[in-house]
C-alpha cells in the first residue's frame, strides 16, 4: 500500500540542497586538504586514524550528496491513478 505524502516547500528544498552541498564540499576538503594533518594532530596510530577519518569523509561525501539530491527531487510525488 502506497503512502501519499505532500511535496516539500521551496524553502525546505533549498535548505536541504545547501546543507547537502556544504557537507559534500567539507568532505572533499577533508579528503584532499586536511586528512594527513588531522591524523597527525590527533596522535592516533596511522592505521586507526586513516580508517576513522576516511570513514567520516566518506560519510560526509555520501550523506551530503544524498541530502542534496533529496532536496533537488523535492520528495515523493503523489501518484495519480
PDB file with one MODEL, atoms N, CA, C and O in Angstrom:
MODEL        1
ATOM      1  N   UNK A   1       0.848  -1.166   0.000  1.00  0.00           N
ATOM      2  CA  UNK A   1       0.000   0.000   0.000  1.00  0.00           C
ATOM      3  C   UNK A   1       0.899   1.236   0.000  1.00  0.00           C
ATOM      4  O   UNK A   1       1.771   1.385   0.857  1.00  0.00           O
ATOM      5  N   UNK A   2       0.678   2.098  -0.953  1.00  0.00           N
ATOM      6  CA  UNK A   2       1.496   3.301  -1.092  1.00  0.00           C
ATOM      7  C   UNK A   2       1.032   4.367  -0.110  1.00  0.00           C
ATOM      8  O   UNK A   2      -0.155   4.489   0.192  1.00  0.00           O
ATOM      9  N   UNK A   3       1.982   5.121   0.370  1.00  0.00           N
ATOM     10  CA  UNK A   3       1.690   6.200   1.299  1.00  0.00           C
ATOM     11  C   UNK A   3       1.787   7.520   0.557  1.00  0.00           C
ATOM     12  O   UNK A   3       2.824   7.824  -0.031  1.00  0.00           O
ATOM     13  N   UNK A   4       0.725   8.302   0.577  1.00  0.00           N
ATOM     14  CA  UNK A   4       0.720   9.595  -0.106  1.00  0.00           C
ATOM     15  C   UNK A   4       1.310  10.654   0.824  1.00  0.00           C
ATOM     16  O   UNK A   4       0.886  10.799   1.970  1.00  0.00           O
ATOM     17  N   UNK A   5       2.293  11.389   0.308  1.00  0.00           N
ATOM     18  CA  UNK A   5       2.903  12.452   1.095  1.00  0.00           C
ATOM     19  C   UNK A   5       2.887  13.734   0.288  1.00  0.00           C
ATOM     20  O   UNK A   5       2.822  13.705  -0.941  1.00  0.00           O
ATOM     21  N   UNK A   6       2.946  14.836   0.967  1.00  0.00           N
ATOM     22  CA  UNK A   6       2.918  16.148   0.316  1.00  0.00           C
ATOM     23  C   UNK A   6       4.309  16.510  -0.181  1.00  0.00           C
ATOM     24  O   UNK A   6       5.316  16.039   0.348  1.00  0.00           O
ATOM     25  N   UNK A   7       4.347  17.345  -1.197  1.00  0.00           N
ATOM     26  CA  UNK A   7       5.611  17.860  -1.703  1.00  0.00           C
ATOM     27  C   UNK A   7       6.258  18.774  -0.666  1.00  0.00           C
ATOM     28  O   UNK A   7       5.567  19.392   0.144  1.00  0.00           O
ATOM     29  N   UNK A   8       7.584  18.855  -0.698  1.00  0.00           N
ATOM     30  CA  UNK A   8       8.307  19.759   0.181  1.00  0.00           C
ATOM     31  C   UNK A   8       8.155  21.188  -0.318  1.00  0.00           C
ATOM     32  O   UNK A   8       7.998  21.425  -1.515  1.00  0.00           O
ATOM     33  N   UNK A   9       8.203  22.123   0.597  1.00  0.00           N
ATOM     34  CA  UNK A   9       8.187  23.525   0.216  1.00  0.00           C
ATOM     35  C   UNK A   9       9.523  23.943  -0.379  1.00  0.00           C
ATOM     36  O   UNK A   9      10.530  23.257  -0.206  1.00  0.00           O
ATOM     37  N   UNK A  10       9.528  25.065  -1.076  1.00  0.00           N
ATOM     38  CA  UNK A  10      10.760  25.531  -1.722  1.00  0.00           C
ATOM     39  C   UNK A  10      11.838  25.904  -0.713  1.00  0.00           C
ATOM     40  O   UNK A  10      13.026  25.706  -0.969  1.00  0.00           O
ATOM     41  N   UNK A  11      11.430  26.441   0.426  1.00  0.00           N
ATOM     42  CA  UNK A  11      12.410  26.806   1.447  1.00  0.00           C
ATOM     43  C   UNK A  11      13.129  25.588   2.001  1.00  0.00           C
ATOM     44  O   UNK A  11      14.348  25.602   2.173  1.00  0.00           O
ATOM     45  N   UNK A  12      12.374  24.538   2.279  1.00  0.00           N
ATOM     46  CA  UNK A  12      12.975  23.307   2.796  1.00  0.00           C
ATOM     47  C   UNK A  12      13.857  22.648   1.746  1.00  0.00           C
ATOM     48  O   UNK A  12      14.926  22.127   2.064  1.00  0.00           O
ATOM     49  N   UNK A  13      13.410  22.671   0.497  1.00  0.00           N
ATOM     50  CA  UNK A  13      14.226  22.102  -0.574  1.00  0.00           C
ATOM     51  C   UNK A  13      15.545  22.861  -0.709  1.00  0.00           C
ATOM     52  O   UNK A  13      16.601  22.246  -0.856  1.00  0.00           O
ATOM     53  N   UNK A  14      15.489  24.183  -0.660  1.00  0.00           N
ATOM     54  CA  UNK A  14      16.706  24.988  -0.752  1.00  0.00           C
ATOM     55  C   UNK A  14      17.645  24.733   0.418  1.00  0.00           C
ATOM     56  O   UNK A  14      18.861  24.654   0.246  1.00  0.00           O
ATOM     57  N   UNK A  15      17.069  24.606   1.613  1.00  0.00           N
ATOM     58  CA  UNK A  15      17.878  24.326   2.799  1.00  0.00           C
ATOM     59  C   UNK A  15      18.550  22.958   2.701  1.00  0.00           C
ATOM     60  O   UNK A  15      19.722  22.815   3.051  1.00  0.00           O
ATOM     61  N   UNK A  16      17.818  21.959   2.228  1.00  0.00           N
ATOM     62  CA  UNK A  16      18.408  20.629   2.059  1.00  0.00           C
ATOM     63  C   UNK A  16      19.530  20.645   1.027  1.00  0.00           C
ATOM     64  O   UNK A  16      20.576  20.034   1.241  1.00  0.00           O
ATOM     65  N   UNK A  17      19.322  21.337  -0.086  1.00  0.00           N
ATOM     66  CA  UNK A  17      20.364  21.394  -1.110  1.00  0.00           C
ATOM     67  C   UNK A  17      21.594  22.142  -0.599  1.00  0.00           C
ATOM     68  O   UNK A  17      22.721  21.731  -0.872  1.00  0.00           O
ATOM     69  N   UNK A  18      21.392  23.226   0.131  1.00  0.00           N
ATOM     70  CA  UNK A  18      22.523  23.989   0.659  1.00  0.00           C
ATOM     71  C   UNK A  18      23.289  23.180   1.707  1.00  0.00           C
ATOM     72  O   UNK A  18      24.520  23.166   1.703  1.00  0.00           O
ATOM     73  N   UNK A  19      22.573  22.516   2.592  1.00  0.00           N
ATOM     74  CA  UNK A  19      23.216  21.699   3.621  1.00  0.00           C
ATOM     75  C   UNK A  19      23.967  20.536   2.998  1.00  0.00           C
ATOM     76  O   UNK A  19      25.098  20.243   3.384  1.00  0.00           O
ATOM     77  N   UNK A  20      23.341  19.872   2.035  1.00  0.00           N
ATOM     78  CA  UNK A  20      24.000  18.765   1.347  1.00  0.00           C
ATOM     79  C   UNK A  20      25.241  19.210   0.607  1.00  0.00           C
ATOM     80  O   UNK A  20      26.268  18.532   0.645  1.00  0.00           O
ATOM     81  N   UNK A  21      25.155  20.348  -0.067  1.00  0.00           N
ATOM     82  CA  UNK A  21      26.318  20.869  -0.773  1.00  0.00           C
ATOM     83  C   UNK A  21      27.447  21.237   0.170  1.00  0.00           C
ATOM     84  O   UNK A  21      28.617  20.997  -0.128  1.00  0.00           O
ATOM     85  N   UNK A  22      27.098  21.818   1.306  1.00  0.00           N
ATOM     86  CA  UNK A  22      28.112  22.177   2.304  1.00  0.00           C
ATOM     87  C   UNK A  22      28.801  20.931   2.867  1.00  0.00           C
ATOM     88  O   UNK A  22      30.023  20.908   3.010  1.00  0.00           O
ATOM     89  N   UNK A  23      28.028  19.910   3.182  1.00  0.00           N
ATOM     90  CA  UNK A  23      28.611  18.655   3.684  1.00  0.00           C
ATOM     91  C   UNK A  23      29.505  18.013   2.634  1.00  0.00           C
ATOM     92  O   UNK A  23      30.581  17.506   2.954  1.00  0.00           O
ATOM     93  N   UNK A  24      29.064  18.033   1.390  1.00  0.00           N
ATOM     94  CA  UNK A  24      29.849  17.452   0.310  1.00  0.00           C
ATOM     95  C   UNK A  24      31.179  18.187   0.153  1.00  0.00           C
ATOM     96  O   UNK A  24      32.230  17.554   0.053  1.00  0.00           O
ATOM     97  N   UNK A  25      31.138  19.506   0.133  1.00  0.00           N
ATOM     98  CA  UNK A  25      32.357  20.301  -0.021  1.00  0.00           C
ATOM     99  C   UNK A  25      33.291  20.101   1.177  1.00  0.00           C
ATOM    100  O   UNK A  25      34.505  19.998   1.005  1.00  0.00           O
ATOM    101  N   UNK A  26      32.731  20.045   2.379  1.00  0.00           N
ATOM    102  CA  UNK A  26      33.552  19.800   3.566  1.00  0.00           C
ATOM    103  C   UNK A  26      34.215  18.430   3.500  1.00  0.00           C
ATOM    104  O   UNK A  26      35.391  18.294   3.838  1.00  0.00           O
ATOM    105  N   UNK A  27      33.472  17.415   3.066  1.00  0.00           N
ATOM    106  CA  UNK A  27      34.044  16.070   2.927  1.00  0.00           C
ATOM    107  C   UNK A  27      35.176  16.034   1.911  1.00  0.00           C
ATOM    108  O   UNK A  27      36.211  15.411   2.151  1.00  0.00           O
ATOM    109  N   UNK A  28      34.983  16.696   0.782  1.00  0.00           N
ATOM    110  CA  UNK A  28      36.036  16.739  -0.248  1.00  0.00           C
ATOM    111  C   UNK A  28      37.259  17.491   0.272  1.00  0.00           C
ATOM    112  O   UNK A  28      38.392  17.078   0.027  1.00  0.00           O
ATOM    113  N   UNK A  29      37.035  18.589   0.987  1.00  0.00           N
ATOM    114  CA  UNK A  29      38.160  19.340   1.548  1.00  0.00           C
ATOM    115  C   UNK A  29      38.926  18.492   2.565  1.00  0.00           C
ATOM    116  O   UNK A  29      40.155  18.534   2.610  1.00  0.00           O
ATOM    117  N   UNK A  30      38.203  17.727   3.376  1.00  0.00           N
ATOM    118  CA  UNK A  30      38.880  16.849   4.331  1.00  0.00           C
ATOM    119  C   UNK A  30      39.686  15.773   3.629  1.00  0.00           C
ATOM    120  O   UNK A  30      40.798  15.456   4.051  1.00  0.00           O
ATOM    121  N   UNK A  31      39.140  15.210   2.564  1.00  0.00           N
ATOM    122  CA  UNK A  31      39.849  14.152   1.838  1.00  0.00           C
ATOM    123  C   UNK A  31      41.139  14.670   1.222  1.00  0.00           C
ATOM    124  O   UNK A  31      42.188  14.041   1.358  1.00  0.00           O
ATOM    125  N   UNK A  32      41.070  15.810   0.545  1.00  0.00           N
ATOM    126  CA  UNK A  32      42.220  16.248  -0.249  1.00  0.00           C
ATOM    127  C   UNK A  32      43.152  17.223   0.464  1.00  0.00           C
ATOM    128  O   UNK A  32      44.334  17.297   0.125  1.00  0.00           O
ATOM    129  N   UNK A  33      42.649  17.970   1.441  1.00  0.00           N
ATOM    130  CA  UNK A  33      43.482  19.007   2.027  1.00  0.00           C
ATOM    131  C   UNK A  33      43.942  18.713   3.456  1.00  0.00           C
ATOM    132  O   UNK A  33      45.111  18.925   3.781  1.00  0.00           O
ATOM    133  N   UNK A  34      43.050  18.232   4.303  1.00  0.00           N
ATOM    134  CA  UNK A  34      43.346  18.198   5.725  1.00  0.00           C
ATOM    135  C   UNK A  34      43.487  16.808   6.320  1.00  0.00           C
ATOM    136  O   UNK A  34      43.652  16.686   7.534  1.00  0.00           O
ATOM    137  N   UNK A  35      43.430  15.766   5.522  1.00  0.00           N
ATOM    138  CA  UNK A  35      43.428  14.416   6.088  1.00  0.00           C
ATOM    139  C   UNK A  35      44.715  14.115   6.864  1.00  0.00           C
ATOM    140  O   UNK A  35      44.650  13.714   8.026  1.00  0.00           O
ATOM    141  N   UNK A  36      45.857  14.300   6.250  1.00  0.00           N
ATOM    142  CA  UNK A  36      47.107  13.933   6.923  1.00  0.00           C
ATOM    143  C   UNK A  36      47.377  14.815   8.133  1.00  0.00           C
ATOM    144  O   UNK A  36      47.892  14.334   9.142  1.00  0.00           O
ATOM    145  N   UNK A  37      47.036  16.103   8.047  1.00  0.00           N
ATOM    146  CA  UNK A  37      47.270  16.963   9.207  1.00  0.00           C
ATOM    147  C   UNK A  37      46.333  16.603  10.363  1.00  0.00           C
ATOM    148  O   UNK A  37      46.727  16.720  11.524  1.00  0.00           O
ATOM    149  N   UNK A  38      45.105  16.168  10.074  1.00  0.00           N
ATOM    150  CA  UNK A  38      44.206  15.737  11.145  1.00  0.00           C
ATOM    151  C   UNK A  38      44.695  14.452  11.802  1.00  0.00           C
ATOM    152  O   UNK A  38      44.610  14.305  13.022  1.00  0.00           O
ATOM    153  N   UNK A  39      45.202  13.528  11.007  1.00  0.00           N
ATOM    154  CA  UNK A  39      45.725  12.282  11.577  1.00  0.00           C
ATOM    155  C   UNK A  39      46.921  12.580  12.464  1.00  0.00           C
ATOM    156  O   UNK A  39      47.039  12.014  13.551  1.00  0.00           O
ATOM    157  N   UNK A  40      47.800  13.452  12.022  1.00  0.00           N
ATOM    158  CA  UNK A  40      48.971  13.818  12.828  1.00  0.00           C
ATOM    159  C   UNK A  40      48.574  14.607  14.073  1.00  0.00           C
ATOM    160  O   UNK A  40      49.186  14.443  15.129  1.00  0.00           O
ATOM    161  N   UNK A  41      47.573  15.445  13.961  1.00  0.00           N
ATOM    162  CA  UNK A  41      47.125  16.280  15.073  1.00  0.00           C
ATOM    163  C   UNK A  41      46.519  15.458  16.207  1.00  0.00           C
ATOM    164  O   UNK A  41      46.720  15.773  17.380  1.00  0.00           O
ATOM    165  N   UNK A  42      45.782  14.412  15.862  1.00  0.00           N
ATOM    166  CA  UNK A  42      45.127  13.606  16.899  1.00  0.00           C
ATOM    167  C   UNK A  42      46.099  12.716  17.652  1.00  0.00           C
ATOM    168  O   UNK A  42      45.844  12.361  18.803  1.00  0.00           O
ATOM    169  N   UNK A  43      47.200  12.351  17.030  1.00  0.00           N
ATOM    170  CA  UNK A  43      48.158  11.481  17.698  1.00  0.00           C
ATOM    171  C   UNK A  43      47.741  10.027  17.704  1.00  0.00           C
ATOM    172  O   UNK A  43      48.382   9.207  18.361  1.00  0.00           O
ATOM    173  N   UNK A  44      46.678   9.686  16.988  1.00  0.00           N
ATOM    174  CA  UNK A  44      46.235   8.296  16.907  1.00  0.00           C
ATOM    175  C   UNK A  44      47.183   7.518  16.005  1.00  0.00           C
ATOM    176  O   UNK A  44      47.854   8.100  15.153  1.00  0.00           O
ATOM    177  N   UNK A  45      47.238   6.209  16.192  1.00  0.00           N
ATOM    178  CA  UNK A  45      48.044   5.406  15.268  1.00  0.00           C
ATOM    179  C   UNK A  45      47.591   5.640  13.823  1.00  0.00           C
ATOM    180  O   UNK A  45      46.409   5.882  13.579  1.00  0.00           O
ATOM    181  N   UNK A  46      48.512   5.569  12.878  1.00  0.00           N
ATOM    182  CA  UNK A  46      48.219   5.928  11.483  1.00  0.00           C
ATOM    183  C   UNK A  46      47.077   5.087  10.904  1.00  0.00           C
ATOM    184  O   UNK A  46      46.209   5.624  10.216  1.00  0.00           O
ATOM    185  N   UNK A  47      47.066   3.791  11.170  1.00  0.00           N
ATOM    186  CA  UNK A  47      46.020   2.937  10.598  1.00  0.00           C
ATOM    187  C   UNK A  47      44.654   3.289  11.169  1.00  0.00           C
ATOM    188  O   UNK A  47      43.672   3.369  10.431  1.00  0.00           O
ATOM    189  N   UNK A  48      44.589   3.498  12.472  1.00  0.00           N
ATOM    190  CA  UNK A  48      43.313   3.855  13.106  1.00  0.00           C
ATOM    191  C   UNK A  48      42.838   5.215  12.606  1.00  0.00           C
ATOM    192  O   UNK A  48      41.669   5.382  12.256  1.00  0.00           O
ATOM    193  N   UNK A  49      43.739   6.176  12.575  1.00  0.00           N
ATOM    194  CA  UNK A  49      43.386   7.497  12.067  1.00  0.00           C
ATOM    195  C   UNK A  49      42.946   7.447  10.621  1.00  0.00           C
ATOM    196  O   UNK A  49      41.998   8.125  10.225  1.00  0.00           O
ATOM    197  N   UNK A  50      43.641   6.638   9.832  1.00  0.00           N
ATOM    198  CA  UNK A  50      43.277   6.504   8.432  1.00  0.00           C
ATOM    199  C   UNK A  50      41.862   5.956   8.286  1.00  0.00           C
ATOM    200  O   UNK A  50      41.053   6.499   7.534  1.00  0.00           O
ATOM    201  N   UNK A  51      41.570   4.882   9.006  1.00  0.00           N
ATOM    202  CA  UNK A  51      40.245   4.253   8.882  1.00  0.00           C
ATOM    203  C   UNK A  51      39.127   5.148   9.414  1.00  0.00           C
ATOM    204  O   UNK A  51      38.077   5.275   8.784  1.00  0.00           O
ATOM    205  N   UNK A  52      39.348   5.758  10.553  1.00  0.00           N
ATOM    206  CA  UNK A  52      38.312   6.592  11.157  1.00  0.00           C
ATOM    207  C   UNK A  52      38.039   7.827  10.309  1.00  0.00           C
ATOM    208  O   UNK A  52      36.886   8.136  10.011  1.00  0.00           O
ATOM    209  N   UNK A  53      39.090   8.529   9.924  1.00  0.00           N
ATOM    210  CA  UNK A  53      38.886   9.752   9.160  1.00  0.00           C
ATOM    211  C   UNK A  53      38.403   9.475   7.745  1.00  0.00           C
ATOM    212  O   UNK A  53      37.598  10.241   7.215  1.00  0.00           O
ATOM    213  N   UNK A  54      38.872   8.402   7.118  1.00  0.00           N
ATOM    214  CA  UNK A  54      38.356   8.065   5.786  1.00  0.00           C
ATOM    215  C   UNK A  54      36.881   7.677   5.865  1.00  0.00           C
ATOM    216  O   UNK A  54      36.109   7.997   4.961  1.00  0.00           O
ATOM    217  N   UNK A  55      36.489   7.002   6.922  1.00  0.00           N
ATOM    218  CA  UNK A  55      35.074   6.678   7.105  1.00  0.00           C
ATOM    219  C   UNK A  55      34.225   7.925   7.290  1.00  0.00           C
ATOM    220  O   UNK A  55      33.140   8.040   6.721  1.00  0.00           O
ATOM    221  N   UNK A  56      34.728   8.855   8.090  1.00  0.00           N
ATOM    222  CA  UNK A  56      33.987  10.110   8.307  1.00  0.00           C
ATOM    223  C   UNK A  56      33.919  10.928   7.016  1.00  0.00           C
ATOM    224  O   UNK A  56      32.890  11.534   6.717  1.00  0.00           O
ATOM    225  N   UNK A  57      34.995  10.945   6.265  1.00  0.00           N
ATOM    226  CA  UNK A  57      34.993  11.680   4.997  1.00  0.00           C
ATOM    227  C   UNK A  57      34.030  11.060   3.999  1.00  0.00           C
ATOM    228  O   UNK A  57      33.306  11.774   3.305  1.00  0.00           O
ATOM    229  N   UNK A  58      34.018   9.740   3.925  1.00  0.00           N
ATOM    230  CA  UNK A  58      33.086   9.064   3.021  1.00  0.00           C
ATOM    231  C   UNK A  58      31.648   9.320   3.441  1.00  0.00           C
ATOM    232  O   UNK A  58      30.781   9.520   2.591  1.00  0.00           O
ATOM    233  N   UNK A  59      31.385   9.318   4.745  1.00  0.00           N
ATOM    234  CA  UNK A  59      30.032   9.595   5.234  1.00  0.00           C
ATOM    235  C   UNK A  59      29.612  11.021   4.894  1.00  0.00           C
ATOM    236  O   UNK A  59      28.462  11.251   4.522  1.00  0.00           O
ATOM    237  N   UNK A  60      30.521  11.976   5.017  1.00  0.00           N
ATOM    238  CA  UNK A  60      30.196  13.362   4.659  1.00  0.00           C
ATOM    239  C   UNK A  60      29.896  13.499   3.172  1.00  0.00           C
ATOM    240  O   UNK A  60      28.935  14.165   2.787  1.00  0.00           O
ATOM    241  N   UNK A  61      30.713  12.873   2.342  1.00  0.00           N
ATOM    242  CA  UNK A  61      30.512  12.988   0.899  1.00  0.00           C
ATOM    243  C   UNK A  61      29.236  12.282   0.476  1.00  0.00           C
ATOM    244  O   UNK A  61      28.412  12.864  -0.230  1.00  0.00           O
ATOM    245  N   UNK A  62      29.063  11.041   0.896  1.00  0.00           N
ATOM    246  CA  UNK A  62      27.878  10.273   0.502  1.00  0.00           C
ATOM    247  C   UNK A  62      26.612  10.894   1.086  1.00  0.00           C
ATOM    248  O   UNK A  62      25.617  11.061   0.382  1.00  0.00           O
ATOM    249  N   UNK A  63      26.650  11.234   2.361  1.00  0.00           N
ATOM    250  CA  UNK A  63      25.479  11.821   3.011  1.00  0.00           C
ATOM    251  C   UNK A  63      25.131  13.191   2.441  1.00  0.00           C
ATOM    252  O   UNK A  63      23.955  13.503   2.253  1.00  0.00           O
ATOM    253  N   UNK A  64      26.140  14.008   2.166  1.00  0.00           N
ATOM    254  CA  UNK A  64      25.889  15.318   1.576  1.00  0.00           C
ATOM    255  C   UNK A  64      25.267  15.211   0.199  1.00  0.00           C
ATOM    256  O   UNK A  64      24.350  15.961  -0.135  1.00  0.00           O
ATOM    257  N   UNK A  65      25.763  14.280  -0.600  1.00  0.00           N
ATOM    258  CA  UNK A  65      25.188  14.082  -1.929  1.00  0.00           C
ATOM    259  C   UNK A  65      23.746  13.586  -1.824  1.00  0.00           C
ATOM    260  O   UNK A  65      22.883  14.022  -2.586  1.00  0.00           O
ATOM    261  N   UNK A  66      23.485  12.680  -0.888  1.00  0.00           N
ATOM    262  CA  UNK A  66      22.132  12.138  -0.722  1.00  0.00           C
ATOM    263  C   UNK A  66      21.155  13.240  -0.296  1.00  0.00           C
ATOM    264  O   UNK A  66      20.052  13.332  -0.836  1.00  0.00           O
ATOM    265  N   UNK A  67      21.549  14.062   0.657  1.00  0.00           N
ATOM    266  CA  UNK A  67      20.681  15.141   1.131  1.00  0.00           C
ATOM    267  C   UNK A  67      20.444  16.170   0.028  1.00  0.00           C
ATOM    268  O   UNK A  67      19.332  16.676  -0.121  1.00  0.00           O
ATOM    269  N   UNK A  68      21.477  16.477  -0.737  1.00  0.00           N
ATOM    270  CA  UNK A  68      21.338  17.438  -1.828  1.00  0.00           C
ATOM    271  C   UNK A  68      20.382  16.915  -2.900  1.00  0.00           C
ATOM    272  O   UNK A  68      19.534  17.663  -3.386  1.00  0.00           O
ATOM    273  N   UNK A  69      20.507  15.665  -3.264  1.00  0.00           N
ATOM    274  CA  UNK A  69      19.608  15.077  -4.264  1.00  0.00           C
ATOM    275  C   UNK A  69      18.194  14.979  -3.720  1.00  0.00           C
ATOM    276  O   UNK A  69      17.228  15.179  -4.457  1.00  0.00           O
ATOM    277  N   UNK A  70      18.066  14.675  -2.447  1.00  0.00           N
ATOM    278  CA  UNK A  70      16.738  14.609  -1.827  1.00  0.00           C
ATOM    279  C   UNK A  70      16.050  15.976  -1.895  1.00  0.00           C
ATOM    280  O   UNK A  70      14.854  16.054  -2.176  1.00  0.00           O
ATOM    281  N   UNK A  71      16.789  17.035  -1.642  1.00  0.00           N
ATOM    282  CA  UNK A  71      16.234  18.373  -1.759  1.00  0.00           C
ATOM    283  C   UNK A  71      15.908  18.734  -3.202  1.00  0.00           C
ATOM    284  O   UNK A  71      14.896  19.381  -3.469  1.00  0.00           O
ATOM    285  N   UNK A  72      16.758  18.321  -4.125  1.00  0.00           N
ATOM    286  CA  UNK A  72      16.527  18.628  -5.534  1.00  0.00           C
ATOM    287  C   UNK A  72      15.265  17.938  -6.041  1.00  0.00           C
ATOM    288  O   UNK A  72      14.467  18.541  -6.759  1.00  0.00           O
ATOM    289  N   UNK A  73      15.087  16.673  -5.663  1.00  0.00           N
ATOM    290  CA  UNK A  73      13.919  15.925  -6.121  1.00  0.00           C
ATOM    291  C   UNK A  73      12.634  16.415  -5.471  1.00  0.00           C
ATOM    292  O   UNK A  73      11.564  16.281  -6.064  1.00  0.00           O
ATOM    293  N   UNK A  74      12.706  16.967  -4.296  1.00  0.00           N
ATOM    294  CA  UNK A  74      11.531  17.537  -3.653  1.00  0.00           C
ATOM    295  C   UNK A  74      10.616  16.549  -2.967  1.00  0.00           C
ATOM    296  O   UNK A  74       9.485  16.892  -2.623  1.00  0.00           O
ATOM    297  N   UNK A  75      11.072  15.351  -2.766  1.00  0.00           N
ATOM    298  CA  UNK A  75      10.243  14.366  -2.067  1.00  0.00           C
ATOM    299  C   UNK A  75       9.400  13.547  -3.016  1.00  0.00           C
ATOM    300  O   UNK A  75       9.338  13.818  -4.215  1.00  0.00           O
ATOM    301  N   UNK A  76       8.762  12.556  -2.468  1.00  0.00           N
ATOM    302  CA  UNK A  76       7.947  11.688  -3.319  1.00  0.00           C
ATOM    303  C   UNK A  76       6.716  12.406  -3.836  1.00  0.00           C
ATOM    304  O   UNK A  76       6.112  13.217  -3.134  1.00  0.00           O
ATOM    305  N   UNK A  77       6.355  12.100  -5.059  1.00  0.00           N
ATOM    306  CA  UNK A  77       5.171  12.704  -5.667  1.00  0.00           C
ATOM    307  C   UNK A  77       3.960  11.807  -5.432  1.00  0.00           C
ATOM    308  O   UNK A  77       4.085  10.586  -5.340  1.00  0.00           O
ATOM    309  N   UNK A  78       2.809  12.418  -5.337  1.00  0.00           N
ATOM    310  CA  UNK A  78       1.581  11.663  -5.192  1.00  0.00           C
ATOM    311  C   UNK A  78       1.239  11.082  -6.555  1.00  0.00           C
ATOM    312  O   UNK A  78       1.172  11.803  -7.550  1.00  0.00           O
ATOM    313  N   UNK A  79       1.027   9.788  -6.591  1.00  0.00           N
ATOM    314  CA  UNK A  79       0.726   9.118  -7.858  1.00  0.00           C
ATOM    315  C   UNK A  79      -0.742   9.304  -8.221  1.00  0.00           C
ATOM    316  O   UNK A  79      -1.631   9.215  -7.375  1.00  0.00           O
ATOM    317  N   UNK A  80      -0.961   9.558  -9.470  1.00  0.00           N
ATOM    318  CA  UNK A  80      -2.322   9.655  -9.969  1.00  0.00           C
ATOM    319  C   UNK A  80      -2.769   8.291 -10.457  1.00  0.00           C
ATOM    320  O   UNK A  80      -1.995   7.563 -11.078  1.00  0.00           O
ATOM    321  N   UNK A  81      -3.968   7.958 -10.188  1.00  0.00           N
ATOM    322  CA  UNK A  81      -4.370   6.675 -10.740  1.00  0.00           C
ATOM    323  C   UNK A  81      -5.487   6.120 -10.033  1.00  0.00           C
ATOM    324  O   UNK A  81      -5.954   5.033 -10.373  1.00  0.00           O
TER     325      UNK A  81
ENDMDL
END
